[in-house]
XYZ file of C-alpha atoms in Angstrom:
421
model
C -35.717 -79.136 -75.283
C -38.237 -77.312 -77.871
C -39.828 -75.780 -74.661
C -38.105 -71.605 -74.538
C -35.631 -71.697 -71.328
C -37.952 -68.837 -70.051
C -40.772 -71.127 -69.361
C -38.137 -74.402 -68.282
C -36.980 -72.105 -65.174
C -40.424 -70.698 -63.533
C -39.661 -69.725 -60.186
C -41.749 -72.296 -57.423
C -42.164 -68.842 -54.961
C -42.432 -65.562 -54.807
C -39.778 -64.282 -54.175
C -38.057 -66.510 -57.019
C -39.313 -63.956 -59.490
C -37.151 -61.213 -60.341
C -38.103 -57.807 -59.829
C -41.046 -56.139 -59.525
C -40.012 -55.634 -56.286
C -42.942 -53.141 -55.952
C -45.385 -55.306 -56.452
C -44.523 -58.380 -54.874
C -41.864 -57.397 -52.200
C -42.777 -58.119 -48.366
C -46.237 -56.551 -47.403
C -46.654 -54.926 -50.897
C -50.475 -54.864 -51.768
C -50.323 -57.936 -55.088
C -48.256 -60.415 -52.568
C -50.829 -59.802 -50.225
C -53.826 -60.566 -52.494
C -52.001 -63.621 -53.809
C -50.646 -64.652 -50.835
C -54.522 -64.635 -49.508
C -55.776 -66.960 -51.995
C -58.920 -64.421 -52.777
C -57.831 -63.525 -56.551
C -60.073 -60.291 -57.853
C -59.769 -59.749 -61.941
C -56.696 -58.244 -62.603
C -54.713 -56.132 -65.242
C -51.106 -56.192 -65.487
C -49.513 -53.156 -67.729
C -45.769 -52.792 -68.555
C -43.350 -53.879 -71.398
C -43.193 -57.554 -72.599
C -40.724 -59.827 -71.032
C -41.015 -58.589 -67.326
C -42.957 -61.025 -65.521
C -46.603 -60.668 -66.175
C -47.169 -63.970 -67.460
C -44.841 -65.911 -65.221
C -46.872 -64.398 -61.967
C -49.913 -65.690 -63.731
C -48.906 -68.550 -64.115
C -47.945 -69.063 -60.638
C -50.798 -67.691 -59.285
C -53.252 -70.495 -60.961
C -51.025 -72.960 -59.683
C -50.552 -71.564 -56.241
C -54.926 -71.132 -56.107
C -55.179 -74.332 -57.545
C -57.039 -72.958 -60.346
C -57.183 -74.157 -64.077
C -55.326 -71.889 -66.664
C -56.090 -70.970 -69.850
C -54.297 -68.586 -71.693
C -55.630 -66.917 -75.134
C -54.033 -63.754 -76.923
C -55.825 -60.786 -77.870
C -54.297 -60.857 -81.397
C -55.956 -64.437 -82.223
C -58.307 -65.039 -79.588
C -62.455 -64.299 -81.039
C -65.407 -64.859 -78.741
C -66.213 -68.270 -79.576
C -62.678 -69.349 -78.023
C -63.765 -67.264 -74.786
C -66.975 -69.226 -74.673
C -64.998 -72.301 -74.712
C -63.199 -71.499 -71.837
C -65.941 -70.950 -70.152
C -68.087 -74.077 -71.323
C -65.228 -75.805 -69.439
C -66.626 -74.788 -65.734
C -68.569 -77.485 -65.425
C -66.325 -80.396 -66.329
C -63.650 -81.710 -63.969
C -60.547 -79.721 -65.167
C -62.739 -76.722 -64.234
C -63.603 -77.761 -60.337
C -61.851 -75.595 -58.395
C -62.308 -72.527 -60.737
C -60.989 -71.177 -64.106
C -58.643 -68.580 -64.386
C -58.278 -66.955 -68.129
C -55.394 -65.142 -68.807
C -55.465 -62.753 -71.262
C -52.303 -61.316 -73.023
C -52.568 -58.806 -75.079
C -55.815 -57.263 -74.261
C -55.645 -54.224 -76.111
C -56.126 -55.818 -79.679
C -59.518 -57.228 -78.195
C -62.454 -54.683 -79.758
C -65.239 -53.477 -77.962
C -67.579 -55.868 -78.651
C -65.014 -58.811 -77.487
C -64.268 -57.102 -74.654
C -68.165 -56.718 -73.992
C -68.356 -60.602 -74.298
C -65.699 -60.754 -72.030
C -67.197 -58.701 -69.394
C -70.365 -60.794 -69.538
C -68.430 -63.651 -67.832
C -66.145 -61.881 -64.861
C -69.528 -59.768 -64.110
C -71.191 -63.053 -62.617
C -67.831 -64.711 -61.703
C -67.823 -67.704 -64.109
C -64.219 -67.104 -64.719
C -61.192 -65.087 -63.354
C -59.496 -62.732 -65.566
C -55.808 -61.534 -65.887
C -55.339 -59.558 -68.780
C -52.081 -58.302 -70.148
C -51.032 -54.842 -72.267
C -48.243 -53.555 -73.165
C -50.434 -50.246 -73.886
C -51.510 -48.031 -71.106
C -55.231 -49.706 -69.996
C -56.797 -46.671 -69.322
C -56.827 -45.573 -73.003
C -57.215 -49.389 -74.365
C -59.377 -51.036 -72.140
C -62.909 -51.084 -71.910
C -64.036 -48.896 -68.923
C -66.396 -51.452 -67.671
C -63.626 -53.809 -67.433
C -61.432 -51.724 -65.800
C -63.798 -50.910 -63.471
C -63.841 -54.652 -62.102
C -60.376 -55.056 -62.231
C -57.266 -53.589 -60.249
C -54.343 -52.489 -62.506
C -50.678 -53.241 -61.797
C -47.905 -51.758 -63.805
C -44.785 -54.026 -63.835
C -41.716 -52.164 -64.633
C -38.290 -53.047 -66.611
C -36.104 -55.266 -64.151
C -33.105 -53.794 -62.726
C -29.521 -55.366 -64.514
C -28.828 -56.693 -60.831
C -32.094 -59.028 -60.913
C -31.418 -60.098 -64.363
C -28.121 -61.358 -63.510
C -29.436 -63.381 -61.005
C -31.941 -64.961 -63.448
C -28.985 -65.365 -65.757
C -26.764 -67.488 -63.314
C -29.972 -69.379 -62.313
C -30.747 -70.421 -66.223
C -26.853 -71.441 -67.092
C -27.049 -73.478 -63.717
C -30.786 -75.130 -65.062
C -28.823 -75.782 -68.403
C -25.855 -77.144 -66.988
C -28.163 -80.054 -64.914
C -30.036 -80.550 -68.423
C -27.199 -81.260 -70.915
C -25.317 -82.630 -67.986
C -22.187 -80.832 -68.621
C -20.356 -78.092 -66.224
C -20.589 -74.856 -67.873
C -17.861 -72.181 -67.210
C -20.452 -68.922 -67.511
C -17.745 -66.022 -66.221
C -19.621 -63.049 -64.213
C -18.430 -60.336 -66.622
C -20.760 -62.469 -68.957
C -23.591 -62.401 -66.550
C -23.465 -59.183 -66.482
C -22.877 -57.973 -69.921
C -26.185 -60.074 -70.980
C -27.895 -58.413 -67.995
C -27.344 -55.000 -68.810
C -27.925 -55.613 -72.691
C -31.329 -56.544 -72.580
C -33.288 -53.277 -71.898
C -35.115 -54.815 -68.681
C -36.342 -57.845 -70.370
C -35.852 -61.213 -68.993
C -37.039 -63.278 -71.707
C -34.816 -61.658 -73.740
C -31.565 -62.016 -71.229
C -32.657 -66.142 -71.186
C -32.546 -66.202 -75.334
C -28.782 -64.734 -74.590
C -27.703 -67.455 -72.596
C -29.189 -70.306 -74.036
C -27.228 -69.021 -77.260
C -24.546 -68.364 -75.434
C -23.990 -72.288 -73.992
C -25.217 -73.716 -77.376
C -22.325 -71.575 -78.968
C -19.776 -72.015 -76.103
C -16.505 -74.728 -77.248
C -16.420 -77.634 -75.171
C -12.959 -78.194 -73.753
C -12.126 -81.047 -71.208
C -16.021 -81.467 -70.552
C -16.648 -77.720 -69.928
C -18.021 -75.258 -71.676
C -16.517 -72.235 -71.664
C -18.896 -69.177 -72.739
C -16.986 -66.339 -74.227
C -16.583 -62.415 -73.730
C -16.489 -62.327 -77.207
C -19.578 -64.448 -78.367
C -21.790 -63.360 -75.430
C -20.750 -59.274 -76.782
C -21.837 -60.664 -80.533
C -25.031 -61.919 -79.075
C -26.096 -58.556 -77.177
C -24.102 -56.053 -79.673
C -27.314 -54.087 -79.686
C -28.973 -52.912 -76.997
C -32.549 -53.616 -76.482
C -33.446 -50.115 -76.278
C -37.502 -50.930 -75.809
C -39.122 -48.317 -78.511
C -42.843 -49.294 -80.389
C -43.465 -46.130 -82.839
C -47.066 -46.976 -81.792
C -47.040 -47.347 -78.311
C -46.483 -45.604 -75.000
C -42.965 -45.589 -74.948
C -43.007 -43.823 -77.975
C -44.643 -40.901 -76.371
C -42.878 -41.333 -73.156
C -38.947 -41.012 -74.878
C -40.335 -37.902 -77.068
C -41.728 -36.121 -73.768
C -38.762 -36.616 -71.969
C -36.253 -35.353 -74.893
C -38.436 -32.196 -74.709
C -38.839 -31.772 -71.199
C -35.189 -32.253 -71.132
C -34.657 -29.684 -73.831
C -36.729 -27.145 -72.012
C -36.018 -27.881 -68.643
C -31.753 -27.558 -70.130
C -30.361 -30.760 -69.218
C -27.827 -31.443 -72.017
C -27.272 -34.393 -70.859
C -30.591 -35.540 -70.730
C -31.355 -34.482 -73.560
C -28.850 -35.958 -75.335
C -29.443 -39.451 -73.683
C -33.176 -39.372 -75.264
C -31.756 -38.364 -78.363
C -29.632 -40.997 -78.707
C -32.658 -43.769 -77.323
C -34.782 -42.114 -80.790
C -31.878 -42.827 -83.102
C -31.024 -45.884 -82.197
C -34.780 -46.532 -83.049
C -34.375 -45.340 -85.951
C -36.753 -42.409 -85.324
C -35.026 -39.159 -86.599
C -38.517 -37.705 -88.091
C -40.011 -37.582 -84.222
C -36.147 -36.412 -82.578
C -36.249 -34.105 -85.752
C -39.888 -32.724 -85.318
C -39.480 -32.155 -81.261
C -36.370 -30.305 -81.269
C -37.851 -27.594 -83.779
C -41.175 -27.760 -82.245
C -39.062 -26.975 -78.722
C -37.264 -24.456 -80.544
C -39.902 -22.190 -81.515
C -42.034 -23.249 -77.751
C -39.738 -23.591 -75.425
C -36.580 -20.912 -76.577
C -38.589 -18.414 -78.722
C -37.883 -15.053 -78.468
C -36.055 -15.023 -75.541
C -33.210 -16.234 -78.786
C -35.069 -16.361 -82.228
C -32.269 -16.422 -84.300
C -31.679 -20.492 -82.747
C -34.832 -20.811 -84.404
C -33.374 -20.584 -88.685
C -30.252 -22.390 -86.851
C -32.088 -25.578 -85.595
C -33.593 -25.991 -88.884
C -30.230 -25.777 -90.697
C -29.248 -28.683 -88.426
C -32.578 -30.276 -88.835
C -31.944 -30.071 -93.026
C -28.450 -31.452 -92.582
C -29.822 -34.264 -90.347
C -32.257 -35.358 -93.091
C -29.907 -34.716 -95.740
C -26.910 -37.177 -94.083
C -29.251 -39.403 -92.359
C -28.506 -41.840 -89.591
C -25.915 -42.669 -88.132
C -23.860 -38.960 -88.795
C -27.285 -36.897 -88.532
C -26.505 -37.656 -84.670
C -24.111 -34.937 -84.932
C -25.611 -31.914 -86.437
C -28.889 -32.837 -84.057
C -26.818 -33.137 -80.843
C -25.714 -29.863 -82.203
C -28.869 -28.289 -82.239
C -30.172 -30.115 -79.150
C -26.945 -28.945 -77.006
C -27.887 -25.198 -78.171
C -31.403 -25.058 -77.728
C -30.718 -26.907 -73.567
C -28.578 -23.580 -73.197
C -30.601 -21.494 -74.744
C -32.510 -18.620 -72.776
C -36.247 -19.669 -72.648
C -39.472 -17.910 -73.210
C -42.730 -19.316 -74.028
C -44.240 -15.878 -74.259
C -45.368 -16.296 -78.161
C -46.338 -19.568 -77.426
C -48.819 -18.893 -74.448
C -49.976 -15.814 -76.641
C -51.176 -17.240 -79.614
C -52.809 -20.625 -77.185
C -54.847 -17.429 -75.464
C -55.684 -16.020 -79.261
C -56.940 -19.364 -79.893
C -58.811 -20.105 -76.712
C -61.240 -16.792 -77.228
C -61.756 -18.062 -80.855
C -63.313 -21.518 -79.456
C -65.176 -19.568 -76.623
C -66.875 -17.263 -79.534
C -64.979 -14.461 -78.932
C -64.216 -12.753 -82.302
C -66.377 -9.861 -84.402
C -65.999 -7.915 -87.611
C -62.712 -6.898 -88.209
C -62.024 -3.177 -87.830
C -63.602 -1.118 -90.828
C -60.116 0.504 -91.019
C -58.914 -2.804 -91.273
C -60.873 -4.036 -93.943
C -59.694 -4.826 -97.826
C -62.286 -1.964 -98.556
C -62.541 -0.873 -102.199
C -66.029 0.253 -102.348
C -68.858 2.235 -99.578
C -72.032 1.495 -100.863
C -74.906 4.432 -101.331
C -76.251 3.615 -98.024
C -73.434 4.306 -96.094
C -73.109 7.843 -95.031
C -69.665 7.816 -93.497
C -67.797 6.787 -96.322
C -63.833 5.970 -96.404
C -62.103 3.222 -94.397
C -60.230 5.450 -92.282
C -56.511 3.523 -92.210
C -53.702 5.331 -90.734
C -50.620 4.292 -92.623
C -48.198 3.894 -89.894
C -44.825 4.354 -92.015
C -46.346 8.090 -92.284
C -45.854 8.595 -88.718
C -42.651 9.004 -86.551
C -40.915 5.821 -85.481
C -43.654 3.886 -88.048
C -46.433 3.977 -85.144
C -49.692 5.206 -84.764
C -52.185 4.419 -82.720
C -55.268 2.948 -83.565
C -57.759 -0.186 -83.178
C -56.857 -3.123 -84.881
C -59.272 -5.850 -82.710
C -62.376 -6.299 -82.790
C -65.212 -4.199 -80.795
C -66.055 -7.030 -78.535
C -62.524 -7.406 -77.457
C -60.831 -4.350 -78.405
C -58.453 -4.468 -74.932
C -57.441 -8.252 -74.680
C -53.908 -8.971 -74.200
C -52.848 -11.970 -75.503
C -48.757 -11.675 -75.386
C -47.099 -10.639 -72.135
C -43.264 -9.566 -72.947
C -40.906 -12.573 -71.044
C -38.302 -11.259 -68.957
C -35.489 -12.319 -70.781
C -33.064 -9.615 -71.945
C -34.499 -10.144 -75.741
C -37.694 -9.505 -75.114
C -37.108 -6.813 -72.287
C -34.928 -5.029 -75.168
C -38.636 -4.716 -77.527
C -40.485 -3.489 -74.473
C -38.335 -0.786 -73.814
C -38.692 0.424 -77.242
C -42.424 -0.047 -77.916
C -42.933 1.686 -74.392
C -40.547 4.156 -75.337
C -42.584 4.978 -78.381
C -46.300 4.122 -77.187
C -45.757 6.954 -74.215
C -46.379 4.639 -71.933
């Protein structure tokens, strides 16, 4: 069969399809629309290999509409018009519905085209993306559709889809195959969500399995070769990119070691140490600060050994680091300071700096109050002396408020101690 085993075992129902239980369980709001027959444009967003174009698919066959699928990474405007020249032939009678995968590589001025033809209702759409819609998709578009966001499917509902596809095999080659649950299971769990993926596994697995006495036996052994890696689902470009590097930091801020250290490991099996490098110092100097600066020097020790070793040992000297900086006290007192500094510079609020201030080496003959007027506080007791170093216009801003971690409580004591406060 040259056809993929993913397409060979489309489910005939509803609930055939495995998971997405949020969308398509009993009374959810997309069984409902389908199960109406009244099909509004849609857009379905999540990771490749969960669904979205098998429920397509079934939905043009359950509305008895035609289907046409193009891709957003090949597809041009003349192959939209196409589709659309078809309405008024017999294969388009009873409606066309385009499905679009891949929507996000479509440019504006596609996507325009595109809109042009779901405004008056010539065609149905369901568009695909991997990428989050809202920062892909034309607003106008999204405007006439309703979005869906399909998730990974649970290990339990990929095994099911696993038994199914050795049993579909089995009736196709016309041989009994012996596909042990431990198998199931181990191909269900090592395929990061994605069913398409899990099918690949077991058609390899039965087209590798020995025949013996008429059955074939699939193997612990062959089905662990096939899935030795886990399809940790990563795209240095897309939203799961940015999704695994929030979560390590939140993680590493909010101290969980352990999820910390489970986002770590999802960026180096990616092969992304610059972005699980670059977090954990920027959380370093955010997140711990100067409630414990002296982590600060130490995370970038780990950091240089990380880079120097590289993958796999720099997983050591980074859990390291990531392990210290969870337990870490945590201030974000610097960090809140200088984002207040920086918020009166874009609302305008800055003047002249201080005359005392100033790199002054010469009062010119129309001055009358010559001198610059520095106090030199290492000539005072303690090395302080008071005197104005912002601006007039806003001479009495505060910027950084002392945390009340036992660091930073320590420097208040003394400043206040010395300021007479």
């Amino acid at each position: 069969m040259n056809t993929p085993l993913a397409d060979r075992i489309r489910p005939q129902s509803l609930d055939d399809i495995v998971g997405q239980k949020h969308l398509l369980g009993a009374n959810k709001p997309l069984r409902k629309i389908i199960e109406s027959g009244e099909i509004p444009n849609l857009i379905f967003y999540g990771p490749s290999g969960v669904g979205k174009t098998t429920l397509a698919t079934y939905i043009a066959k359950r509305t008895n509409r035609t289907l046409k699928k193009l891709n957003g990474t090949t597809a041009s405007t003349s192959d939209i018009k196409e589709v659309v020249s078809e309405l008024n032939t017999f294969s388009g009678m009873n409606g066309i519905l385009l499905y679009l995968d891949e929507i996000q590589y479509f440019n504006k001025k596609q996507q325009q085209v595109l809109l042009e033809y779901i405004e008056n209702g010539s065609i149905t759409l369901i568009a695909s993306t991997t990428e989050n819609p809202y920062f892909y998709v034309y607003n106008a578009i999204l405007s006439r559709s309703t979005v869906f966001e399909f998730k990974p499917v649970p290990p339990e509902e990929i095994e099911r889809a696993v038994q199914r596809a050795a049993e579909i095999i089995s009736e196709e080659q016309e041989v009994e195959v012996d596909f042990p649950a431990s198998c199931r299971k181990k191909i269900a769990h090592g395929c990061g969500g994605d069913v398409r993926k899990a099918m690949n596994a077991v058609e390899l697995a039965i087209l590798v399995a020995d025949e013996v006495d008429g059955v074939k036996k699939v193997s612990e052994e062959s089905v662990a070769e096939l899935v030795q890696k886990s399809a940790v689902r990563y795209d240095k470009e897309g939203d799961e990119h940015y999704d695994i590097i929030s979560a390590y930091q939140k993680s590493m801020r909010g101290s969980d070691s352990n999820a910390a250290l489970h986002y770590l490991a999802r960026l180096l099996e990616a092969g992304d140490l610059p972005s699980a490098c670059r977090r954990l110092m920027v959380c370093a100097c955010e997140d711990v600060g100067l409630a414990y600066p002296q982590l600060i020097p130490i995370v970038k020790s780990c950091v240089d050994i990380a880079q120097a070793v590289g993958l796999p040992e720099a997983r050591i000297p980074l859990a390291d680091a990531v392990i210290m900086v969870c337990n870490a006290p945590k201030s974000n007192s610097a960090y809140m300071g200088i984002n207040r500094a920086a918020q009166d510079l874009k609302a305008g609020n800055y003047g002249p700096v201080p005359r005392q201030l100033q790199n002054m080496h010469y009062d010119g003959e129309d001055n009358n109050n010559k001198g610059q007027f520095y106090n030199y506080p290492h000539d005072y007791p303690n090395h302080y002396v008071n005197q104005q170093y912002l601006p007039d216009i806003i001479r009495d801003r505060v910027y950084y408020e002392y945390g009340d971690n036992k660091n930073e409580q320590a420097y208040k004591n003394y400043w206040d101690k010395i300021k007479n406060r």
